Coordinates of C-alpha atoms in Angstrom, one line a residue:
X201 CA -12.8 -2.0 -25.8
X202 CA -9.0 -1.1 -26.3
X203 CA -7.3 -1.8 -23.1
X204 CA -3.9 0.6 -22.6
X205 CA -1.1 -2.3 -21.9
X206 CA 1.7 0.1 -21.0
X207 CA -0.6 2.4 -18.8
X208 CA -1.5 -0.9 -17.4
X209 CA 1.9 -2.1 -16.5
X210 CA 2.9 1.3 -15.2
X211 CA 0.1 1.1 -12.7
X212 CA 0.9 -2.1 -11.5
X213 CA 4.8 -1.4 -11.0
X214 CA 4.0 2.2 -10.0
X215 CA 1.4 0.4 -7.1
X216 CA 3.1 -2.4 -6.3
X217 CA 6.4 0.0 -5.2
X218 CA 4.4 2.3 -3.4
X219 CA 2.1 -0.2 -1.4
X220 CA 5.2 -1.9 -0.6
X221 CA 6.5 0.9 0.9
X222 CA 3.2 1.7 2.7
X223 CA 3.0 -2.0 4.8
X224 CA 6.8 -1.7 5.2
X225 CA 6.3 1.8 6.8
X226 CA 3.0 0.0 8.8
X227 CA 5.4 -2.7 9.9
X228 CA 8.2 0.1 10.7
X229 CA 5.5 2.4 12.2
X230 CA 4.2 -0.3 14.1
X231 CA 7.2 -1.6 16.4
X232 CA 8.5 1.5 16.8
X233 CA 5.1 2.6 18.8
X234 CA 5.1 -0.4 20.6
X235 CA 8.0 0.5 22.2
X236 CA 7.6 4.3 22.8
X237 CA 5.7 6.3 25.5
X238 CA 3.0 7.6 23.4
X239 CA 2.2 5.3 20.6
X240 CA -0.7 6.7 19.7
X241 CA 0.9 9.7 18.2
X242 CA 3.5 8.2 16.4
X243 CA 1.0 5.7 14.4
X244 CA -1.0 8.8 13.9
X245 CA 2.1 10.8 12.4
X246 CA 2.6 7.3 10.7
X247 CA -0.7 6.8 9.2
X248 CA -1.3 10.4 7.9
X249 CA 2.2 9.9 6.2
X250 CA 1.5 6.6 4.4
X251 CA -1.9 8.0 3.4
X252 CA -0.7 11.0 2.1
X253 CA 1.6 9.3 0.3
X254 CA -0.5 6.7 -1.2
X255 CA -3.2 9.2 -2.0
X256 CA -0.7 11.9 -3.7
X257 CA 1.0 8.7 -5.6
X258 CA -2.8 7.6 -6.7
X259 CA -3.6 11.4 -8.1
X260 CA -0.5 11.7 -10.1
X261 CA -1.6 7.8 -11.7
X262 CA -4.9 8.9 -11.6
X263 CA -3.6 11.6 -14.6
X264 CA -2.2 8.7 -16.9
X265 CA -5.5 7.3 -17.4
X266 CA -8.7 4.7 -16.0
X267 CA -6.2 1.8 -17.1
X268 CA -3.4 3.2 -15.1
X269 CA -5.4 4.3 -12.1
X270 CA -7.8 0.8 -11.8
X271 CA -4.0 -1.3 -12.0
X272 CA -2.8 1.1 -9.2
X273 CA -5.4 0.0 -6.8
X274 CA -5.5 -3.7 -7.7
X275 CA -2.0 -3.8 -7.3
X276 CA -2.6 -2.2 -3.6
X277 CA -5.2 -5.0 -3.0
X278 CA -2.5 -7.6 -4.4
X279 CA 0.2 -6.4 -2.0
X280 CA -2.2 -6.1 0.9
X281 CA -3.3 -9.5 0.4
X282 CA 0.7 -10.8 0.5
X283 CA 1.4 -8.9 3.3
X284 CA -1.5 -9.7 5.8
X285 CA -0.7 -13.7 4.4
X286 CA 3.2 -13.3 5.6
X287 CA 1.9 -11.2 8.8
X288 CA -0.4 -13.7 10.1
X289 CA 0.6 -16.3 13.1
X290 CA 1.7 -19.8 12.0
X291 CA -1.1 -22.4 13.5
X292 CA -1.3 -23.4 16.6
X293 CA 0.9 -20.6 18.1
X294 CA 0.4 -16.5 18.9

């Protein structure tokens, strides 16, 4: 099995930039509807933004190749796994 290094890398830099800029726009998305009227809308616009974005993003890798595409979504679990670890509580304390 050959494995594609550069489609490789690409994925994970490509990923790791856009789910960064997905859990910043949750974080964003998230405080600014906690202090509006109608939340729910605006983490509904918020959502179907990030989504669309991560989704489009993930097609266009998609095209580079099963190397490219598989490094895209690990690097989305990778970044998910930072953020929920810096966005939990510190113990003993809500």
């Amino acid at each position: 099995m050959n494995i594609d290094w550069g489609a490789l890398t690409l994925g994970l830099g490509i990923g790791a930039g856009v789910s960064t800029l997905f859990f910043a726009g949750l974080a964003f998305g998230m405080r600014f509807a906690l202090g509006a009227a109608r939340p729910a809308a605006i983490l509904l616009f918020s959502a179907s933004l990030r989504i669309a974005l991560l989704l489009g993003v993930g097609v266009l890798v998609a095209q580079m190749g099963a190397w490219a595409f598989c490094s895209y979504a690990l690097s989305f679990l990778l970044v998910r796994f930072v953020a929920i670890t810096f966005a939990r509580p510190a113990k003993g304390g809500v």
